[in-house]
PDB file of C-alpha atoms and ligand atoms in Angstrom:
ATOM      1  CA  MET A   1      -0.448  -0.222  -0.002  1.00  0.00           C
ATOM      2  CA  THR A   2       1.274   3.727  -0.617  1.00  0.00           C
ATOM      3  CA  HIS A   3       0.386   6.544   1.273  1.00  0.00           C
ATOM      4  CA  ILE A   4       0.198   9.483  -0.351  1.00  0.00           C
ATOM      5  CA  LEU A   5       0.552  13.362   0.384  1.00  0.00           C
ATOM      6  CA  HIS A   6      -1.510  15.293  -1.898  1.00  0.00           C
ATOM      7  CA  ILE A   7      -0.781  19.502  -1.337  1.00  0.00           C
ATOM      8  CA  ASP A   8      -2.353  22.187  -3.185  1.00  0.00           C
ATOM      9  CA  SER A   9      -0.707  25.140  -3.074  1.00  0.00           C
ATOM     10  CA  SER A  10      -2.535  27.533  -6.118  1.00  0.00           C
ATOM     11  CA  SER A  11      -4.025  31.002  -4.560  1.00  0.00           C
ATOM     12  CA  ARG A  12      -7.050  30.370  -6.708  1.00  0.00           C
ATOM     13  CA  THR A  13      -9.912  27.193  -6.038  1.00  0.00           C
ATOM     14  CA  GLU A  14     -12.291  26.371  -8.794  1.00  0.00           C
ATOM     15  CA  ARG A  15     -10.005  28.444 -11.683  1.00  0.00           C
ATOM     16  CA  SER A  16      -7.023  26.514 -10.508  1.00  0.00           C
ATOM     17  CA  ILE A  17      -5.648  24.025 -13.118  1.00  0.00           C
ATOM     18  CA  SER A  18      -2.819  22.546 -10.401  1.00  0.00           C
ATOM     19  CA  ARG A  19      -6.125  21.855  -8.549  1.00  0.00           C
ATOM     20  CA  GLN A  20      -7.479  19.853 -10.891  1.00  0.00           C
ATOM     21  CA  LEU A  21      -4.765  18.612 -11.916  1.00  0.00           C
ATOM     22  CA  THR A  22      -4.141  16.747  -9.135  1.00  0.00           C
ATOM     23  CA  LYS A  23      -7.272  15.650  -8.525  1.00  0.00           C
ATOM     24  CA  GLU A  24      -7.284  14.145 -11.549  1.00  0.00           C
ATOM     25  CA  PHE A  25      -4.140  12.457 -10.584  1.00  0.00           C
ATOM     26  CA  ILE A  26      -6.106  10.910  -7.217  1.00  0.00           C
ATOM     27  CA  HIS A  27      -8.848   9.893  -8.872  1.00  0.00           C
ATOM     28  CA  VAL A  28      -7.402   8.220 -11.321  1.00  0.00           C
ATOM     29  CA  TRP A  29      -4.527   6.137  -9.280  1.00  0.00           C
ATOM     30  CA  LYS A  30      -8.039   5.791  -6.635  1.00  0.00           C
ATOM     31  CA  GLN A  31      -9.286   3.815  -9.556  1.00  0.00           C
ATOM     32  CA  ILE A  32      -6.170   1.656  -9.281  1.00  0.00           C
ATOM     33  CA  HIS A  33      -5.257   1.675  -5.936  1.00  0.00           C
ATOM     34  CA  PRO A  34      -8.522   1.680  -3.795  1.00  0.00           C
ATOM     35  CA  HIS A  35      -7.533   0.781  -0.567  1.00  0.00           C
ATOM     36  CA  ASP A  36      -4.239   3.531  -0.734  1.00  0.00           C
ATOM     37  CA  THR A  37      -4.242   6.448   1.813  1.00  0.00           C
ATOM     38  CA  ILE A  38      -4.513   9.659   1.261  1.00  0.00           C
ATOM     39  CA  THR A  39      -3.661  13.126   3.441  1.00  0.00           C
ATOM     40  CA  TYR A  40      -4.514  16.221   1.434  1.00  0.00           C
ATOM     41  CA  ARG A  41      -3.302  19.558   2.798  1.00  0.00           C
ATOM     42  CA  ASP A  42      -4.628  23.367   1.266  1.00  0.00           C
ATOM     43  CA  LEU A  43      -1.954  25.273   1.765  1.00  0.00           C
ATOM     44  CA  ARG A  44      -4.355  28.398   0.448  1.00  0.00           C
ATOM     45  CA  HIS A  45      -7.337  27.640   2.923  1.00  0.00           C
ATOM     46  CA  SER A  46      -5.057  26.567   5.843  1.00  0.00           C
ATOM     47  CA  PRO A  47      -1.893  28.413   5.311  1.00  0.00           C
ATOM     48  CA  VAL A  48       0.843  27.073   7.860  1.00  0.00           C
ATOM     49  CA  PRO A  49       2.889  29.967   9.514  1.00  0.00           C
ATOM     50  CA  PHE A  50       5.967  31.866   8.970  1.00  0.00           C
ATOM     51  CA  ILE A  51       8.885  30.528  10.831  1.00  0.00           C
ATOM     52  CA  ASP A  52       9.968  33.187  13.272  1.00  0.00           C
ATOM     53  CA  GLU A  53      12.416  34.287  15.804  1.00  0.00           C
ATOM     54  CA  SER A  54      11.657  31.332  18.059  1.00  0.00           C
ATOM     55  CA  TRP A  55      11.165  28.788  16.323  1.00  0.00           C
ATOM     56  CA  ILE A  56      14.854  29.312  14.705  1.00  0.00           C
ATOM     57  CA  ALA A  57      15.903  29.673  18.133  1.00  0.00           C
ATOM     58  CA  ALA A  58      14.278  26.151  19.307  1.00  0.00           C
ATOM     59  CA  ALA A  59      15.116  24.522  15.754  1.00  0.00           C
ATOM     60  CA  PHE A  60      18.840  25.803  16.241  1.00  0.00           C
ATOM     61  CA  SER A  61      19.129  24.864  20.415  1.00  0.00           C
ATOM     62  CA  PRO A  62      20.541  21.788  21.112  1.00  0.00           C
ATOM     63  CA  PRO A  63      18.187  19.115  22.264  1.00  0.00           C
ATOM     64  CA  GLU A  64      19.338  18.920  26.352  1.00  0.00           C
ATOM     65  CA  GLN A  65      18.578  22.927  26.105  1.00  0.00           C
ATOM     66  CA  ALA A  66      14.734  22.232  25.358  1.00  0.00           C
ATOM     67  CA  THR A  67      12.744  24.367  27.102  1.00  0.00           C
ATOM     68  CA  PRO A  68       8.645  24.397  26.672  1.00  0.00           C
ATOM     69  CA  GLU A  69       8.515  27.305  25.291  1.00  0.00           C
ATOM     70  CA  LEU A  70      10.890  26.158  22.813  1.00  0.00           C
ATOM     71  CA  THR A  71       9.362  22.800  22.032  1.00  0.00           C
ATOM     72  CA  ALA A  72       5.953  24.462  21.537  1.00  0.00           C
ATOM     73  CA  ALA A  73       7.726  26.953  18.930  1.00  0.00           C
ATOM     74  CA  LEU A  74       8.238  23.892  16.745  1.00  0.00           C
ATOM     75  CA  SER A  75       5.120  22.338  17.530  1.00  0.00           C
ATOM     76  CA  ILE A  76       3.181  22.968  14.006  1.00  0.00           C
ATOM     77  CA  SER A  77       6.677  21.768  12.029  1.00  0.00           C
ATOM     78  CA  ASP A  78       6.714  18.960  14.197  1.00  0.00           C
ATOM     79  CA  GLU A  79       3.244  18.078  12.842  1.00  0.00           C
ATOM     80  CA  LEU A  80       3.868  18.585   9.215  1.00  0.00           C
ATOM     81  CA  ILE A  81       7.420  16.799   9.155  1.00  0.00           C
ATOM     82  CA  ASP A  82       5.743  14.033  10.914  1.00  0.00           C
ATOM     83  CA  GLU A  83       3.157  13.882   7.829  1.00  0.00           C
ATOM     84  CA  LEU A  84       5.414  14.333   5.205  1.00  0.00           C
ATOM     85  CA  LEU A  85       7.819  11.380   7.010  1.00  0.00           C
ATOM     86  CA  ALA A  86       4.469   9.293   7.578  1.00  0.00           C
ATOM     87  CA  ALA A  87       3.941   9.200   3.107  1.00  0.00           C
ATOM     88  CA  ASP A  88       5.669   7.088   0.615  1.00  0.00           C
ATOM     89  CA  LEU A  89       4.915   9.180  -2.439  1.00  0.00           C
ATOM     90  CA  TYR A  90       3.900  13.006  -2.466  1.00  0.00           C
ATOM     91  CA  VAL A  91       2.094  14.902  -4.743  1.00  0.00           C
ATOM     92  CA  PHE A  92       2.291  18.389  -5.034  1.00  0.00           C
ATOM     93  CA  GLY A  93       0.474  20.872  -7.160  1.00  0.00           C
ATOM     94  CA  ILE A  94       2.512  24.414  -7.843  1.00  0.00           C
ATOM     95  CA  PRO A  95       1.982  27.130  -9.638  1.00  0.00           C
ATOM     96  CA  MET A  96       4.504  29.368 -10.530  1.00  0.00           C
ATOM     97  CA  TYR A  97       4.434  32.578  -9.236  1.00  0.00           C
ATOM     98  CA  ASN A  98       6.689  35.694 -10.949  1.00  0.00           C
ATOM     99  CA  TYR A  99       9.401  32.740 -11.591  1.00  0.00           C
ATOM    100  CA  SER A 100       8.753  30.969  -8.574  1.00  0.00           C
ATOM    101  CA  ILE A 101       6.735  29.322  -6.349  1.00  0.00           C
ATOM    102  CA  PRO A 102       3.754  30.748  -4.431  1.00  0.00           C
ATOM    103  CA  ALA A 103       4.540  32.044  -0.886  1.00  0.00           C
ATOM    104  CA  ASN A 104       2.269  29.352   1.032  1.00  0.00           C
ATOM    105  CA  PHE A 105       4.534  26.690  -0.801  1.00  0.00           C
ATOM    106  CA  LYS A 106       8.015  28.500   1.427  1.00  0.00           C
ATOM    107  CA  ALA A 107       6.308  29.080   3.812  1.00  0.00           C
ATOM    108  CA  TYR A 108       5.626  24.979   4.125  1.00  0.00           C
ATOM    109  CA  ILE A 109       9.021  24.278   2.698  1.00  0.00           C
ATOM    110  CA  ASP A 110      10.652  26.506   5.786  1.00  0.00           C
ATOM    111  CA  GLN A 111       8.456  24.171   8.225  1.00  0.00           C
ATOM    112  CA  ILE A 112       9.894  21.324   7.086  1.00  0.00           C
ATOM    113  CA  VAL A 113      13.003  21.834   6.363  1.00  0.00           C
ATOM    114  CA  ARG A 114      14.635  21.238   9.348  1.00  0.00           C
ATOM    115  CA  VAL A 115      18.561  20.166  11.208  1.00  0.00           C
ATOM    116  CA  ARG A 116      18.082  16.973  12.848  1.00  0.00           C
ATOM    117  CA  ARG A 117      14.581  15.982  11.901  1.00  0.00           C
ATOM    118  CA  THR A 118      15.024  15.935   8.195  1.00  0.00           C
ATOM    119  CA  PHE A 119      18.821  17.106   7.575  1.00  0.00           C
ATOM    120  CA  MET A 120      21.789  16.520   9.125  1.00  0.00           C
ATOM    121  CA  VAL A 121      25.174  18.413   9.174  1.00  0.00           C
ATOM    122  CA  VAL A 122      27.929  16.063   8.024  1.00  0.00           C
ATOM    123  CA  ALA A 123      31.941  16.815   7.327  1.00  0.00           C
ATOM    124  CA  ASP A 124      31.355  17.176   3.638  1.00  0.00           C
ATOM    125  CA  GLY A 125      28.087  19.219   3.843  1.00  0.00           C
ATOM    126  CA  TYR A 126      24.441  17.668   4.624  1.00  0.00           C
ATOM    127  CA  GLU A 127      22.983  14.416   4.532  1.00  0.00           C
ATOM    128  CA  GLY A 128      19.296  14.164   3.851  1.00  0.00           C
ATOM    129  CA  LEU A 129      16.492  12.570   6.524  1.00  0.00           C
ATOM    130  CA  VAL A 130      13.832  12.022   4.600  1.00  0.00           C
ATOM    131  CA  LYS A 131      14.678   8.527   2.437  1.00  0.00           C
ATOM    132  CA  ASP A 132      13.241   6.270  -0.030  1.00  0.00           C
ATOM    133  CA  LYS A 133      10.350   9.171  -1.023  1.00  0.00           C
ATOM    134  CA  LYS A 134       9.110   9.575  -4.387  1.00  0.00           C
ATOM    135  CA  MET A 135       7.613  13.119  -5.065  1.00  0.00           C
ATOM    136  CA  LEU A 136       5.395  14.243  -8.574  1.00  0.00           C
ATOM    137  CA  VAL A 137       5.646  17.773  -8.670  1.00  0.00           C
ATOM    138  CA  ILE A 138       2.722  19.905 -11.054  1.00  0.00           C
ATOM    139  CA  THR A 139       3.340  22.748 -12.066  1.00  0.00           C
ATOM    140  CA  THR A 140       1.237  25.238 -14.091  1.00  0.00           C
ATOM    141  CA  ARG A 141       2.598  28.165 -15.979  1.00  0.00           C
ATOM    142  CA  GLY A 142       1.554  31.198 -17.752  1.00  0.00           C
ATOM    143  CA  GLY A 143       4.259  31.152 -20.211  1.00  0.00           C
ATOM    144  CA  SER A 144       6.858  28.447 -21.385  1.00  0.00           C
ATOM    145  CA  TYR A 145      10.199  27.754 -19.698  1.00  0.00           C
ATOM    146  CA  ALA A 146      12.020  25.323 -21.404  1.00  0.00           C
ATOM    147  CA  ALA A 147      14.725  27.025 -23.051  1.00  0.00           C
ATOM    148  CA  SER A 148      14.591  29.625 -19.822  1.00  0.00           C
ATOM    149  CA  SER A 149      17.261  30.898 -17.303  1.00  0.00           C
ATOM    150  CA  LEU A 150      13.921  32.452 -15.541  1.00  0.00           C
ATOM    151  CA  ASP A 151      13.044  29.655 -14.276  1.00  0.00           C
ATOM    152  CA  PHE A 152      13.683  29.546  -9.943  1.00  0.00           C
ATOM    153  CA  GLN A 153      10.624  27.115  -9.270  1.00  0.00           C
ATOM    154  CA  ALA A 154      11.600  24.005 -10.621  1.00  0.00           C
ATOM    155  CA  PRO A 155      15.522  24.451  -9.813  1.00  0.00           C
ATOM    156  CA  PHE A 156      15.082  25.431  -6.181  1.00  0.00           C
ATOM    157  CA  LEU A 157      12.794  22.753  -5.567  1.00  0.00           C
ATOM    158  CA  GLN A 158      15.131  20.093  -6.564  1.00  0.00           C
ATOM    159  CA  ALA A 159      17.425  21.759  -4.700  1.00  0.00           C
ATOM    160  CA  VAL A 160      15.514  21.842  -1.406  1.00  0.00           C
ATOM    161  CA  PHE A 161      14.129  18.545  -1.828  1.00  0.00           C
ATOM    162  CA  GLU A 162      16.982  17.147  -2.179  1.00  0.00           C
ATOM    163  CA  LEU A 163      18.985  19.013   0.595  1.00  0.00           C
ATOM    164  CA  ILE A 164      16.533  16.682   2.500  1.00  0.00           C
ATOM    165  CA  GLY A 165      16.650  13.558   0.822  1.00  0.00           C
ATOM    166  CA  ILE A 166      14.212  13.163  -1.207  1.00  0.00           C
ATOM    167  CA  THR A 167      15.971  12.525  -4.888  1.00  0.00           C
ATOM    168  CA  ASP A 168      13.278  11.244  -6.740  1.00  0.00           C
ATOM    169  CA  ILE A 169      11.078  14.542  -8.265  1.00  0.00           C
ATOM    170  CA  THR A 170       9.201  13.995 -11.782  1.00  0.00           C
ATOM    171  CA  PHE A 171       7.876  17.090 -13.036  1.00  0.00           C
ATOM    172  CA  ILE A 172       5.348  17.801 -15.393  1.00  0.00           C
ATOM    173  CA  HIS A 173       5.369  20.868 -16.544  1.00  0.00           C
ATOM    174  CA  ALA A 174       1.392  22.515 -17.612  1.00  0.00           C
ATOM    175  CA  GLU A 175       3.034  25.350 -19.720  1.00  0.00           C
ATOM    176  CA  ASN A 176       1.828  28.297 -22.209  1.00  0.00           C
ATOM    177  CA  LEU A 177      -1.430  28.231 -19.469  1.00  0.00           C
ATOM    178  CA  SER A 178      -1.640  32.229 -20.571  1.00  0.00           C
ATOM    179  CA  MET A 179      -1.068  31.799 -24.262  1.00  0.00           C
ATOM    180  CA  GLY A 180      -4.569  30.883 -25.985  1.00  0.00           C
ATOM    181  CA  ALA A 181      -6.976  28.219 -26.216  1.00  0.00           C
ATOM    182  CA  GLU A 182      -5.200  26.052 -28.048  1.00  0.00           C
ATOM    183  CA  ALA A 183      -1.534  26.553 -26.823  1.00  0.00           C
ATOM    184  CA  ARG A 184      -3.633  26.121 -23.449  1.00  0.00           C
ATOM    185  CA  GLN A 185      -5.265  22.857 -24.643  1.00  0.00           C
ATOM    186  CA  GLU A 186      -2.005  21.654 -25.912  1.00  0.00           C
ATOM    187  CA  SER A 187       0.314  21.436 -22.932  1.00  0.00           C
ATOM    188  CA  LEU A 188      -3.057  20.579 -20.759  1.00  0.00           C
ATOM    189  CA  ALA A 189      -3.340  16.763 -23.474  1.00  0.00           C
ATOM    190  CA  THR A 190       0.790  16.722 -23.539  1.00  0.00           C
ATOM    191  CA  ALA A 191      -0.053  17.327 -18.787  1.00  0.00           C
ATOM    192  CA  ARG A 192      -2.659  14.703 -18.273  1.00  0.00           C
ATOM    193  CA  GLN A 193      -0.506  12.225 -20.602  1.00  0.00           C
ATOM    194  CA  ALA A 194       2.217  12.260 -18.509  1.00  0.00           C
ATOM    195  CA  ILE A 195       0.167  11.549 -16.024  1.00  0.00           C
ATOM    196  CA  GLN A 196      -0.711   8.732 -17.191  1.00  0.00           C
ATOM    197  CA  GLN A 197       2.610   8.103 -17.838  1.00  0.00           C
ATOM    198  CA  PHE A 198       3.765   8.115 -14.387  1.00  0.00           C
ATOM    199  CA  ILE A 199       0.530   5.883 -12.837  1.00  0.00           C
ATOM    200  CA  GLU A 200       1.291   3.544 -15.654  1.00  0.00           C
ATOM    201  CA  THR A 201       5.019   3.423 -14.685  1.00  0.00           C
ATOM    202  CA  TRP A 202       4.874   2.939 -10.719  1.00  0.00           C
ATOM    203  CA  GLN A 203       2.383  -0.129 -11.766  1.00  0.00           C
ATOM    204  CA  MET A 204       4.919  -1.504 -13.730  1.00  0.00           C
ATOM    205  CA  THR A 205       7.743  -0.693 -11.294  1.00  0.00           C
ATOM    206  CA  THR A 206       5.500  -2.042  -8.393  1.00  0.00           C
ATOM    207  CA  THR A 207       4.319  -5.257 -10.206  1.00  0.00           C
ATOM    208  CA  LEU A 208       7.804  -6.585 -11.106  1.00  0.00           C
ATOM    209  CA  SER A 209       9.038  -5.789  -7.638  1.00  0.00           C
ATOM    210  CA  THR A 210       6.588  -7.874  -6.297  1.00  0.00           C
ATOM    211  CA  TRP A 211       7.779 -11.036  -8.331  1.00  0.00           C
TER     212      TRP A 211
HETATM  213  C1  FMN B   1       0.455  36.616  -8.862  1.00  0.00           C
HETATM  214  C2  FMN B   1       0.830  35.428 -10.462  1.00  0.00           C
HETATM  215  C3  FMN B   1       1.981  35.557 -10.946  1.00  0.00           C
HETATM  216  C4  FMN B   1       2.524  34.215 -12.083  1.00  0.00           C
HETATM  217  N1  FMN B   1       3.794  34.807 -12.483  1.00  0.00           N
HETATM  218  C5  FMN B   1       3.719  33.835 -13.481  1.00  0.00           C
HETATM  219  C6  FMN B   1       4.999  33.867 -13.825  1.00  0.00           C
HETATM  220  O1  FMN B   1       6.145  34.678 -13.291  1.00  0.00           O
HETATM  221  N2  FMN B   1       5.141  33.089 -14.773  1.00  0.00           N
HETATM  222  C7  FMN B   1       4.402  32.330 -15.622  1.00  0.00           C
HETATM  223  O2  FMN B   1       4.853  31.730 -16.625  1.00  0.00           O
HETATM  224  N3  FMN B   1       3.080  32.593 -14.883  1.00  0.00           N
HETATM  225  C8  FMN B   1       2.664  33.265 -13.695  1.00  0.00           C
HETATM  226  N4  FMN B   1       1.400  33.283 -13.604  1.00  0.00           N
HETATM  227  C9  FMN B   1       0.951  32.634 -14.584  1.00  0.00           C
HETATM  228  C10 FMN B   1       0.525  31.306 -13.835  1.00  0.00           C
HETATM  229  O3  FMN B   1       1.606  30.133 -13.259  1.00  0.00           O
HETATM  230  C11 FMN B   1      -0.927  30.059 -14.360  1.00  0.00           C
HETATM  231  O4  FMN B   1      -1.706  31.544 -14.665  1.00  0.00           O
HETATM  232  C12 FMN B   1      -0.894  28.947 -13.286  1.00  0.00           C
HETATM  233  O5  FMN B   1      -2.429  28.375 -14.469  1.00  0.00           O
HETATM  234  C13 FMN B   1      -1.741  29.551 -12.075  1.00  0.00           C
HETATM  235  O6  FMN B   1      -1.567  28.323 -11.383  1.00  0.00           O
HETATM  236  P1  FMN B   1      -3.616  27.739 -11.060  1.00  0.00           P
HETATM  237  O7  FMN B   1      -4.480  27.575 -12.553  1.00  0.00           O
HETATM  238  O8  FMN B   1      -3.283  26.467 -10.476  1.00  0.00           O
HETATM  239  O9  FMN B   1      -3.866  28.961 -10.356  1.00  0.00           O
HETATM  240  C14 FMN B   1       1.501  34.274 -12.618  1.00  0.00           C
HETATM  241  C15 FMN B   1      -0.137  34.232 -11.587  1.00  0.00           C
HETATM  242  C16 FMN B   1      -0.043  34.813 -11.000  1.00  0.00           C
HETATM  243  C17 FMN B   1      -1.880  34.743 -10.427  1.00  0.00           C
END
């Protein structure tokens, strides 16, 4: 059985294409894997707080110096990290905002990237502690960034999740969504095919590994 953590981050609701695509993913997935479990988090409706001074003091204090106040400052972070560690597959819907990610998803990242919980400092750098996970990131973008140096969304997500140990990351970019109806339809059809392909590949891999 697979446990999925599904997160949406668009500031739009009904009109959001990233929400629509992650929803379609979950719908198809549930038809094939009806017993799999899903945790859903909506960062627009239930935003996580920005980290603050007490969060930073608590996160970087040695565990033996923990006080009730320091422990309390990390309670939301602990909850989000426990939720992250409990899942096997992440399905994240993340629009491009101003070449990067929505602020609510950055707030989420700042809560879960935490020394001693999701990464360790080691002699030659960092060691991620979130191991053996897979991630699917469905991005939505008004334009196209295939040949652009302005994509600060996917490279950032790749780097920050690799830091905490998540190296198996698939991106499906639904691009050109603001470039007219034809371009949008073409892009959505390609994204839907890629979603189907992801699910089929997963099924083939897990079937082979159980032989
Ligand atoms: C505040 C804001 C900033 C945006 N910045 C960019 C951008 O830098 N590059 C881009 O290609 N599209 C940009 N867009 C377009 C969105 O990525 C596009 O509309 C996408 O479909 C939004 O995701 P959603 O449909 O899930 O809401 C921006 C949209 C908004 C609302």
